[in-house]
Short mmCIF file of C-alpha atoms and ligand atoms in Angstrom, two decimals:
data_model
loop_
_atom_site.label_atom_id
_atom_site.label_comp_id
_atom_site.label_asym_id
_atom_site.label_seq_id
_atom_site.Cartn_x
_atom_site.Cartn_y
_atom_site.Cartn_z
CA MET A 246 3.55 -17.83 -26.42
CA SER A 247 6.94 -19.06 -26.08
CA SER A 248 8.38 -16.14 -28.74
CA LYS A 249 6.25 -13.44 -26.54
CA LYS A 250 7.86 -14.96 -23.61
CA ASN A 251 11.07 -14.15 -25.07
CA PHE A 252 9.77 -10.72 -25.96
CA TYR A 253 8.55 -9.90 -22.43
CA SER A 254 12.17 -11.13 -21.21
CA SER A 255 13.93 -8.89 -23.93
CA ILE A 256 12.18 -5.86 -22.05
CA TYR A 257 12.76 -7.38 -18.68
CA LYS A 258 15.06 -9.95 -17.96
CA GLU A 259 14.50 -12.90 -15.84
CA PRO A 260 17.36 -12.20 -13.09
CA GLY A 261 18.24 -15.87 -12.88
CA PRO A 262 17.64 -18.54 -10.23
CA LYS A 263 14.91 -17.73 -7.41
CA LEU A 264 16.57 -15.36 -5.11
CA ASP A 265 15.41 -12.47 -3.18
CA ARG A 266 14.65 -9.47 -5.18
CA VAL A 267 17.02 -6.63 -3.92
CA SER A 268 15.20 -3.77 -6.13
CA PRO A 269 11.20 -3.52 -5.50
CA PHE A 270 11.06 -2.84 -9.43
CA GLU A 271 12.25 -6.24 -10.01
CA SER A 272 10.13 -7.38 -7.81
CA MET A 273 7.28 -5.74 -9.17
CA MET A 274 8.27 -6.42 -12.75
CA GLU A 275 8.70 -10.29 -12.18
CA ARG A 276 5.19 -10.17 -11.00
CA PHE A 277 4.00 -8.02 -13.86
CA ARG A 278 5.71 -10.14 -16.30
CA PHE A 279 3.76 -13.15 -14.95
CA ALA A 280 0.52 -11.69 -15.20
CA ALA A 281 1.56 -10.60 -19.09
CA GLU A 282 2.54 -14.30 -19.84
CA THR A 283 -1.09 -15.58 -18.40
CA LEU A 284 -3.16 -13.26 -19.96
CA ASN A 285 -0.91 -13.72 -23.28
CA LEU A 286 -0.80 -9.65 -23.36
CA ASP A 287 0.00 -7.75 -26.74
CA GLU A 288 3.58 -7.00 -27.17
CA GLY A 289 2.84 -2.96 -27.39
CA LEU A 290 0.94 -3.01 -24.56
CA PHE A 291 3.49 -4.69 -22.52
CA LYS A 292 6.25 -2.25 -23.46
CA TYR A 293 3.61 0.78 -22.85
CA LEU A 294 2.84 -0.62 -19.19
CA ALA A 295 6.49 -1.41 -18.51
CA SER A 296 7.41 2.29 -19.25
CA PRO A 297 6.31 5.01 -16.62
CA GLU A 298 4.40 7.97 -18.59
CA LYS A 299 6.54 10.76 -16.97
CA GLN A 300 9.37 10.82 -14.67
CA ILE A 301 10.05 14.02 -13.06
CA THR A 302 13.00 15.03 -10.85
CA VAL A 303 12.99 18.35 -9.51
CA SER A 304 15.83 20.55 -7.60
CA ILE A 305 14.34 22.25 -4.23
CA PRO A 306 16.07 25.27 -2.98
CA VAL A 307 15.54 25.73 0.71
CA ILE A 308 16.29 28.65 3.26
CA MET A 309 17.19 26.89 6.39
CA ASP A 310 16.92 28.10 10.00
CA ASN A 311 20.31 29.22 9.72
CA GLY A 312 20.01 31.49 6.71
CA ASN A 313 21.76 29.06 4.53
CA ILE A 314 20.15 27.62 0.90
CA GLU A 315 20.24 23.93 1.09
CA VAL A 316 19.01 22.23 -2.47
CA PHE A 317 17.15 18.82 -1.96
CA GLU A 318 16.21 16.58 -4.83
CA GLY A 319 12.83 15.76 -5.27
CA TYR A 320 10.84 13.27 -7.69
CA ARG A 321 7.18 12.40 -9.09
CA VAL A 322 6.67 9.54 -11.39
CA ILE A 323 3.19 9.13 -13.26
CA HIS A 324 3.57 5.52 -14.33
CA ASP A 325 -0.08 5.84 -16.13
CA ASN A 326 -3.49 7.54 -16.22
CA VAL A 327 -4.85 5.01 -18.25
CA LEU A 328 -7.83 4.64 -15.91
CA GLY A 329 -8.29 8.35 -14.48
CA PRO A 330 -5.95 10.93 -12.62
CA SER A 331 -2.71 9.30 -11.19
CA LYS A 332 -2.91 8.55 -7.53
CA GLY A 333 -0.02 7.97 -4.95
CA GLY A 334 1.95 9.09 -1.88
CA VAL A 335 4.65 11.13 -1.37
CA ARG A 336 7.40 9.74 0.68
CA TYR A 337 10.48 11.81 2.63
CA SER A 338 13.49 9.52 3.23
CA PRO A 339 17.37 9.69 3.04
CA ASP A 340 17.50 6.93 0.54
CA VAL A 341 14.65 7.74 -1.69
CA ASN A 342 15.74 7.72 -5.10
CA ILE A 343 14.07 7.36 -8.73
CA GLU A 344 14.28 3.50 -9.32
CA GLU A 345 12.47 2.99 -5.77
CA VAL A 346 9.97 5.69 -6.66
CA LYS A 347 9.09 4.04 -10.33
CA ALA A 348 8.53 0.68 -8.65
CA LEU A 349 5.95 2.30 -6.31
CA ALA A 350 4.18 4.16 -9.10
CA ALA A 351 3.59 1.15 -11.03
CA TRP A 352 2.50 -0.76 -7.58
CA MET A 353 -0.06 1.93 -7.34
CA THR A 354 -1.48 1.15 -10.86
CA TRP A 355 -2.27 -1.92 -10.18
CA LYS A 356 -3.24 -1.44 -6.49
CA CYS A 357 -5.95 1.14 -7.80
CA ALA A 358 -7.29 -1.18 -10.65
CA VAL A 359 -7.50 -4.20 -8.17
CA VAL A 360 -10.11 -2.45 -5.93
CA ASN A 361 -12.00 -0.68 -9.11
CA VAL A 362 -10.78 3.09 -8.21
CA PRO A 363 -10.88 5.48 -11.17
CA PHE A 364 -7.07 5.75 -10.75
CA GLY A 365 -4.31 5.63 -12.29
CA GLY A 366 -0.77 5.04 -10.72
CA ALA A 367 2.32 7.36 -9.33
CA LYS A 368 4.73 8.06 -6.47
CA GLY A 369 6.75 11.01 -5.38
CA GLY A 370 9.46 11.63 -2.76
CA ILE A 371 11.81 14.31 -1.67
CA ARG A 372 15.31 12.81 -0.64
CA CYS A 373 16.14 14.25 3.04
CA ASN A 374 16.20 13.26 6.64
CA PRO A 375 13.10 14.91 8.11
CA ALA A 376 14.02 14.28 11.61
CA GLU A 377 17.15 16.78 11.09
CA LEU A 378 14.48 19.34 10.00
CA SER A 379 12.55 21.66 11.96
CA GLN A 380 8.75 22.32 11.13
CA GLY A 381 9.57 25.64 9.35
CA GLU A 382 12.11 23.85 6.97
CA LEU A 383 9.71 20.69 6.39
CA GLU A 384 6.92 23.46 5.53
CA ARG A 385 9.27 25.79 3.02
CA LEU A 386 10.68 22.19 1.57
CA THR A 387 7.04 20.82 0.94
CA ARG A 388 5.91 24.20 -0.57
CA ARG A 389 8.57 24.96 -2.83
CA TYR A 390 8.23 20.95 -3.93
CA THR A 391 4.62 21.21 -4.54
CA ALA A 392 5.14 24.88 -6.46
CA ASN A 393 8.06 22.78 -8.74
CA LEU A 394 5.08 20.25 -9.72
CA LEU A 395 2.19 22.69 -9.95
CA GLY A 396 1.89 21.90 -13.68
CA ILE A 397 1.75 17.98 -12.74
CA PHE A 398 -0.50 17.62 -10.05
CA GLY A 399 -4.22 18.52 -9.88
CA PRO A 400 -7.58 17.07 -8.69
CA ASP A 401 -8.00 16.10 -12.38
CA ARG A 402 -4.15 15.31 -13.27
CA ASP A 403 -2.37 13.94 -10.35
CA ILE A 404 -3.55 13.65 -6.59
CA PRO A 405 -0.57 12.97 -3.95
CA ALA A 406 -1.05 11.16 -0.41
CA PRO A 407 0.84 10.88 2.43
CA ASP A 408 3.46 7.87 2.74
CA MET A 409 6.80 7.58 5.02
CA ASN A 410 7.59 10.14 7.04
CA THR A 411 4.68 12.30 5.58
CA ASN A 412 1.65 13.33 7.24
CA GLU A 413 -1.94 14.98 7.46
CA GLN A 414 0.16 18.48 8.19
CA VAL A 415 2.16 17.97 4.87
CA MET A 416 -0.78 17.30 2.88
CA ALA A 417 -2.38 20.39 4.05
CA TRP A 418 0.68 22.64 3.13
CA ILE A 419 0.55 20.92 -0.36
CA MET A 420 -3.25 21.87 -0.67
CA ASP A 421 -2.72 25.25 0.53
CA THR A 422 0.20 26.12 -2.03
CA TYR A 423 -1.84 24.36 -4.72
CA SER A 424 -5.17 26.56 -3.85
CA MET A 425 -2.65 30.04 -3.27
CA ASN A 426 -1.44 29.24 -6.86
CA SER A 427 -4.93 28.51 -8.28
CA GLN A 428 -6.40 31.20 -6.54
CA LYS A 429 -9.16 29.21 -5.15
CA THR A 430 -9.34 26.08 -2.46
CA GLU A 431 -8.84 23.18 -4.00
CA MET A 432 -9.45 20.13 -1.51
CA ALA A 433 -9.32 17.53 -3.75
CA VAL A 434 -5.65 17.96 -5.13
CA VAL A 435 -4.47 16.06 -2.21
CA THR A 436 -6.11 13.01 -0.25
CA GLY A 437 -4.89 11.88 3.62
CA LYS A 438 -5.80 15.63 4.96
CA PRO A 439 -7.15 16.25 8.37
CA VAL A 440 -11.15 15.89 8.35
CA ILE A 441 -11.66 19.95 9.10
CA LEU A 442 -9.27 20.45 5.73
CA GLY A 443 -11.80 18.05 3.52
CA GLY A 444 -10.35 14.62 4.66
CA SER A 445 -12.60 11.56 4.91
CA GLN A 446 -13.82 10.12 8.03
CA GLY A 447 -12.58 6.62 8.44
CA ARG A 448 -9.52 6.94 6.29
CA LYS A 449 -7.10 6.53 9.47
CA GLU A 450 -8.53 3.30 10.24
CA ALA A 451 -9.17 2.27 6.29
CA THR A 452 -6.25 0.33 5.78
CA GLY A 453 -6.72 -1.93 8.80
CA ARG A 454 -10.49 -2.19 7.98
CA GLY A 455 -9.78 -3.46 4.55
CA VAL A 456 -7.37 -6.06 5.60
CA VAL A 457 -10.12 -7.38 8.12
CA THR A 458 -12.62 -7.32 5.38
CA VAL A 459 -10.43 -9.38 3.14
CA THR A 460 -9.75 -12.03 5.94
CA LEU A 461 -13.06 -12.80 6.67
CA ALA A 462 -13.69 -13.40 3.04
CA ALA A 463 -10.86 -15.96 2.74
CA LEU A 464 -11.84 -17.46 6.04
CA SER A 465 -15.49 -17.84 4.82
CA LYS A 466 -14.11 -19.51 1.75
CA LEU A 467 -12.18 -21.90 3.82
CA GLY A 468 -15.49 -22.37 5.72
CA ILE A 469 -13.76 -21.08 9.19
CA MET A 470 -15.65 -18.98 11.72
CA PRO A 471 -13.78 -15.89 12.79
CA ASN A 472 -14.36 -16.51 16.22
CA LYS A 473 -12.73 -19.88 15.88
CA VAL A 474 -9.37 -18.35 14.76
CA SER A 475 -6.15 -17.65 16.46
CA ILE A 476 -4.24 -14.54 14.76
CA ALA A 477 -0.69 -13.27 14.98
CA VAL A 478 -0.05 -9.44 13.76
CA GLN A 479 3.16 -8.34 13.19
CA GLY A 480 3.21 -4.63 13.67
CA PHE A 481 1.43 -2.79 15.98
CA GLY A 482 1.07 0.58 14.44
CA ASN A 483 -1.88 2.13 12.47
CA VAL A 484 -2.62 -0.94 10.39
CA GLY A 485 -1.64 -3.83 12.83
CA THR A 486 -3.70 -1.97 15.95
CA VAL A 487 -6.86 -1.82 13.45
CA SER A 488 -6.36 -5.18 12.35
CA ALA A 489 -6.31 -6.81 15.84
CA GLN A 490 -8.97 -4.64 16.94
CA LEU A 491 -11.55 -5.77 14.66
CA MET A 492 -10.80 -9.45 14.34
CA TYR A 493 -10.72 -9.02 18.13
CA GLU A 494 -13.95 -7.70 17.76
CA GLN A 495 -14.86 -10.54 15.70
CA GLY A 496 -14.34 -13.01 18.29
CA ALA A 497 -10.93 -14.13 17.42
CA LYS A 498 -8.30 -14.74 19.47
CA ILE A 499 -5.00 -12.82 19.08
CA ILE A 500 -2.37 -14.94 20.05
CA ALA A 501 0.56 -12.29 19.51
CA ILE A 502 1.42 -8.74 18.57
CA SER A 503 4.56 -7.24 18.30
CA ASP A 504 6.42 -4.15 17.50
CA ILE A 505 10.03 -2.72 17.13
CA THR A 506 10.53 -3.87 20.82
CA GLY A 507 9.73 -7.34 20.14
CA GLY A 508 6.94 -9.70 20.21
CA TYR A 509 4.12 -10.56 22.77
CA TYR A 510 2.68 -14.00 23.09
CA ASN A 511 -0.18 -15.35 24.72
CA LYS A 512 -1.44 -18.51 24.08
CA ASN A 513 -5.21 -17.63 25.71
CA GLY A 514 -5.35 -14.36 23.71
CA ILE A 515 -4.43 -11.03 24.24
CA ASN A 516 -7.11 -8.16 25.46
CA ILE A 517 -6.44 -5.80 22.33
CA PRO A 518 -8.23 -2.75 23.67
CA GLU A 519 -6.08 -3.09 27.15
CA ALA A 520 -2.98 -3.76 24.70
CA ILE A 521 -3.59 -0.77 22.80
CA GLN A 522 -3.91 1.71 25.99
CA TYR A 523 -0.85 -0.03 27.77
CA MET A 524 1.00 1.39 24.12
CA ARG A 525 -0.82 4.64 24.05
CA ASN A 526 0.27 5.09 28.26
CA ASN A 527 4.04 3.90 27.12
CA ASN A 528 5.10 6.18 24.52
CA ASN A 529 3.51 4.38 21.88
CA VAL A 530 5.74 1.03 22.37
CA LEU A 531 4.72 -2.43 23.68
CA GLU A 532 7.57 -2.74 25.83
CA GLY A 533 7.35 -4.17 29.14
CA TYR A 534 3.62 -5.31 28.34
CA PRO A 535 2.79 -7.77 31.09
CA ASP A 536 0.09 -9.77 30.19
CA ALA A 537 2.14 -11.98 27.61
CA GLU A 538 5.56 -13.88 27.11
CA LYS A 539 8.33 -12.09 25.26
CA ILE A 540 9.03 -13.21 22.04
CA THR A 541 11.13 -12.11 19.12
CA ASN A 542 9.34 -10.78 15.69
CA LYS A 543 10.71 -13.72 13.81
CA GLU A 544 9.31 -16.37 16.27
CA LEU A 545 5.80 -14.26 16.13
CA LEU A 546 5.78 -15.24 12.21
CA GLU A 547 6.37 -18.81 12.99
CA LEU A 548 3.71 -19.59 15.47
CA GLU A 549 1.02 -22.33 15.31
CA CYS A 550 -1.89 -20.04 14.37
CA ASP A 551 -4.73 -19.59 11.41
CA VAL A 552 -4.05 -16.05 10.35
CA LEU A 553 -0.79 -14.28 10.19
CA ILE A 554 -0.99 -10.47 9.56
CA PRO A 555 2.16 -9.12 8.60
CA ALA A 556 1.64 -5.23 9.14
CA ALA A 557 5.54 -3.65 9.52
CA LYS A 558 7.69 -3.65 7.10
CA GLU A 559 8.97 -5.38 3.82
CA ASP A 560 10.74 -8.55 3.39
CA GLN A 561 9.68 -10.19 6.98
CA ILE A 562 9.25 -13.71 5.18
CA ASP A 563 11.68 -14.92 2.59
CA HIS A 564 12.99 -17.94 1.40
CA THR A 565 14.84 -18.69 5.08
CA ASN A 566 11.60 -18.81 7.17
CA ALA A 567 8.84 -19.37 4.59
CA ASP A 568 8.61 -23.50 4.96
CA LYS A 569 8.30 -22.90 9.11
CA ILE A 570 5.30 -20.60 8.72
CA LYS A 571 2.19 -22.62 10.25
CA ALA A 572 -0.59 -20.08 9.54
CA LYS A 573 -3.51 -21.06 6.95
CA ILE A 574 -3.70 -17.36 5.66
CA ILE A 575 -1.37 -14.47 5.27
CA SER A 576 -2.79 -11.20 4.97
CA GLU A 577 -0.20 -8.94 3.67
CA GLY A 578 -0.95 -5.54 6.06
CA ALA A 579 2.22 -4.19 5.03
CA ASN A 580 3.61 -3.47 1.68
CA GLY A 581 5.93 -6.53 0.24
CA PRO A 582 5.98 -8.38 3.59
CA VAL A 583 6.44 -11.80 1.59
CA THR A 584 9.42 -11.73 -0.83
CA ALA A 585 8.98 -13.19 -4.09
CA SER A 586 11.32 -16.33 -3.83
CA ALA A 587 9.10 -17.02 -0.41
CA ASP A 588 6.04 -16.95 -2.57
CA ALA A 589 6.63 -20.63 -4.33
CA ILE A 590 7.45 -22.02 -0.92
CA LEU A 591 4.06 -20.91 0.56
CA GLU A 592 2.18 -21.81 -2.59
CA GLU A 593 3.92 -25.60 -2.01
CA LYS A 594 2.68 -25.56 1.44
CA GLY A 595 -1.07 -24.33 0.50
CA VAL A 596 -1.19 -21.56 2.51
CA MET A 597 -3.33 -18.81 1.10
CA VAL A 598 -1.67 -15.42 0.85
CA ILE A 599 -3.73 -12.26 0.27
CA PRO A 600 -1.50 -10.12 -1.68
CA ASP A 601 -0.55 -6.61 -0.70
CA ILE A 602 -2.13 -4.85 -3.51
CA LEU A 603 -5.43 -6.26 -2.44
CA ALA A 604 -5.00 -6.43 1.16
CA ASN A 605 -3.82 -3.15 2.23
CA ALA A 606 -6.03 -1.21 -0.68
CA GLY A 607 -8.37 0.00 1.82
CA GLY A 608 -6.30 3.10 2.22
CA VAL A 609 -6.49 3.94 -1.86
CA THR A 610 -10.22 3.19 -1.45
CA VAL A 611 -11.09 5.54 1.15
CA SER A 612 -8.54 8.41 -0.53
CA TYR A 613 -10.96 8.04 -3.78
CA PHE A 614 -13.75 8.46 -1.41
CA GLU A 615 -12.15 11.58 0.22
CA TRP A 616 -11.62 12.66 -3.48
CA VAL A 617 -15.40 12.28 -4.23
CA GLN A 618 -16.28 14.09 -1.21
CA ASP A 619 -14.00 16.91 -1.66
CA ARG A 620 -15.33 17.53 -5.08
CA GLN A 621 -19.09 17.25 -4.04
CA GLY A 622 -18.65 19.45 -1.30
CA TYR A 623 -20.81 16.97 0.89
CA PHE A 624 -19.17 14.90 3.25
CA TRP A 625 -20.13 11.42 4.20
CA THR A 626 -20.94 9.86 7.72
CA GLU A 627 -18.27 7.42 8.55
CA GLU A 628 -20.62 4.55 8.75
CA ARG A 629 -21.35 5.53 5.19
CA VAL A 630 -17.54 5.42 4.54
CA ASN A 631 -17.16 2.00 6.15
CA ARG A 632 -20.08 0.54 4.38
CA ARG A 633 -18.94 1.81 1.18
CA LEU A 634 -15.25 0.35 1.56
CA ASN A 635 -16.40 -3.00 3.12
CA ARG A 636 -18.29 -3.56 -0.23
CA MET A 637 -15.45 -2.68 -2.34
CA MET A 638 -12.90 -4.73 -0.70
CA ARG A 639 -15.12 -7.65 -0.72
CA ASN A 640 -15.81 -7.34 -4.11
CA ALA A 641 -12.44 -7.00 -4.91
CA PHE A 642 -11.34 -10.11 -3.21
CA ASP A 643 -14.29 -12.21 -5.20
CA ASN A 644 -12.94 -10.73 -8.39
CA VAL A 645 -9.41 -11.91 -7.35
CA PHE A 646 -10.71 -15.09 -6.14
CA GLY A 647 -12.59 -15.77 -9.41
CA VAL A 648 -9.27 -15.32 -11.53
CA SER A 649 -7.29 -17.64 -9.04
CA GLU A 650 -9.66 -20.46 -9.65
CA ASN A 651 -9.96 -20.06 -13.36
CA TYR A 652 -6.57 -19.61 -14.06
CA LYS A 653 -5.45 -22.00 -11.24
CA ILE A 654 -2.72 -19.78 -9.90
CA THR A 655 -2.33 -18.06 -6.40
CA LEU A 656 -4.27 -14.98 -5.25
CA ARG A 657 -1.31 -12.87 -5.73
CA GLN A 658 -0.87 -13.79 -9.18
CA ALA A 659 -4.96 -13.80 -9.73
CA ALA A 660 -4.93 -9.82 -8.34
CA TYR A 661 -1.97 -8.98 -11.12
CA VAL A 662 -3.84 -10.85 -13.72
CA TYR A 663 -7.04 -9.33 -12.63
CA SER A 664 -5.53 -5.27 -12.47
CA ILE A 665 -3.45 -5.99 -15.85
CA ASN A 666 -6.27 -6.99 -17.82
CA ARG A 667 -8.12 -4.24 -16.61
CA VAL A 668 -5.69 -1.60 -17.41
CA ALA A 669 -4.75 -3.12 -20.79
CA THR A 670 -8.47 -3.65 -21.68
CA THR A 671 -9.11 -0.10 -20.97
CA LEU A 672 -5.80 1.31 -22.56
CA LYS A 673 -6.59 -1.19 -25.85
CA MET A 674 -10.12 0.93 -26.12
CA ARG A 675 -8.91 4.20 -25.71
CA GLY A 676 -6.11 3.46 -28.30
CA ILE A 677 -2.75 5.21 -28.69
CA TYR A 678 -3.11 9.09 -29.66
CA ALA A 679 -1.16 9.74 -32.65
P1 LIG B 753 2.89 2.59 11.44
O1 LIG B 753 4.17 3.43 11.64
O2 LIG B 753 1.94 3.00 12.07
O3 LIG B 753 3.38 1.15 12.15
C1 LIG B 753 4.31 0.31 12.05
C2 LIG B 753 4.61 -0.61 13.10
O4 LIG B 753 5.43 -1.58 12.64
C3 LIG B 753 4.98 -0.09 14.60
O5 LIG B 753 4.22 -0.77 15.31
C4 LIG B 753 6.54 -0.42 14.36
O6 LIG B 753 7.09 -0.15 15.82
C5 LIG B 753 6.64 -1.71 13.85
N1 LIG B 753 7.79 -2.06 13.05
C6 LIG B 753 8.74 -1.22 12.78
N2 LIG B 753 9.94 -2.28 12.56
C7 LIG B 753 9.62 -3.28 12.86
C8 LIG B 753 10.21 -4.33 12.66
N3 LIG B 753 11.72 -4.46 12.32
N4 LIG B 753 9.73 -5.43 13.19
C9 LIG B 753 8.59 -5.51 13.81
N5 LIG B 753 7.59 -4.48 14.17
C10 LIG B 753 8.33 -3.50 13.55
O7 LIG B 753 3.06 2.01 9.89
P2 LIG B 753 1.70 1.59 9.10
O8 LIG B 753 1.11 3.10 8.58
O9 LIG B 753 0.63 0.87 10.39
O10 LIG B 753 2.12 0.82 8.03
C11 LIG B 753 2.61 -0.63 8.23
C12 LIG B 753 2.81 -1.09 6.73
O11 LIG B 753 1.47 -1.14 5.99
C13 LIG B 753 3.88 -0.35 6.00
O12 LIG B 753 4.19 -1.66 4.98
C14 LIG B 753 2.96 0.43 5.04
O13 LIG B 753 3.58 0.80 3.88
C15 LIG B 753 1.86 -0.41 4.90
N6 LIG B 753 0.71 0.46 4.51
C16 LIG B 753 -0.01 1.60 5.22
C17 LIG B 753 -1.03 2.09 4.74
C18 LIG B 753 -1.72 2.99 5.93
O14 LIG B 753 -2.55 3.75 5.24
N7 LIG B 753 -1.31 3.20 6.86
C19 LIG B 753 -1.64 1.73 3.61
C20 LIG B 753 -1.02 0.65 2.96
C21 LIG B 753 0.22 -0.07 3.33
#
């Protein structure tokens, strides 16, 4: 075991003292390495899974509205396709780079495996500032990126989805470009499409709905009734509003919500439908929300409450504030809201952290449903989508919880152990093609 540990470290060097990881790749690899050690994973399989299967960089020439040619850089990384075609979002951002995309692609592998959907992991991106591009420029950029990756994308090969700064419209352009080149409509090449173009009912709410399913499962393990809990939700966007609304419907008291404008606290509970309505009438921000005391986003995290749902952005709980967290359960709606250095402190305090790869996997689960429906050409009701989503999320929680009890490890470690074991076992059975 110890020589194997040295081997893992020779492939991935442990970055010294418990500092916060700056790179998402390091943070992901640290967790991967721990799971490999716990499983005593074969060295060859570790090497295989530590390196992405394909990394593609493309130049994307676009004729801008002023007639000039601009060249953008785009990426697609396929981490693996062991469990099935690879799946992962495409982000448009000025600082996206291949290292970040590599880490996020591996993250998708573990996320798909944890909820048992038959997909491998991938991620893509274009380095651009979408705020500075016109609709026409965005469309030409998206279509040329898709055209450059025609040999990579495909319903049986690699299936993109929305991510940071990409949306239903961008997915519709990808689907159309791919279809035009295939000379047939190919809906299943991309997920997160508008419902009218083969998108799924319930996709928009799926991530928040999944957060709530696993939160309820965790509460039941602790023997706590949902209508007796107080909850703080950081971030009041897609994931945060749906999580808050559904927990509110369960009778929970949502004592604080927040967005980019700050936190809003009411110890007697916030009326969530009213807060959502207020935000919609107020340029989509909570600024000035009347029925609460204004606090900071940092104060929100440290409130006395049973459940904390960070649903805004990464790195919110780190070694500087982890010991001030009072919640019994943290349900990670966002990706990476708790840093690796905070994990140990929260474990010491006995806080149950439902990790992002499990808690927010409802989105990829309904993306899988969308792909299934597109391939069947038969579309489900929202009720059926939600029922199946609930079942898959509940099973995933129970599987991870079982691993955490068996190995006496945290839910985060267990989620990685569960998913890496699943991918590695499948890989062993498939064997290495020579
Ligand atoms: P969103 O843009 O709809 O909402 C984000 C919310 O966070 C907004 O209310 C925004 O004001 C707030 N916010 C931004 N910066 C903040 C800050 N510094 N402090 C406090 N609040 C801040 O985004 P979303 O789709 O709800 O995604 C939220 C998180 O969930 C992200 O980490 C995303 O990667 C993750 N996630 C989303 C999905 C999905 O299906 N939407 C799936 C998996 C993971």
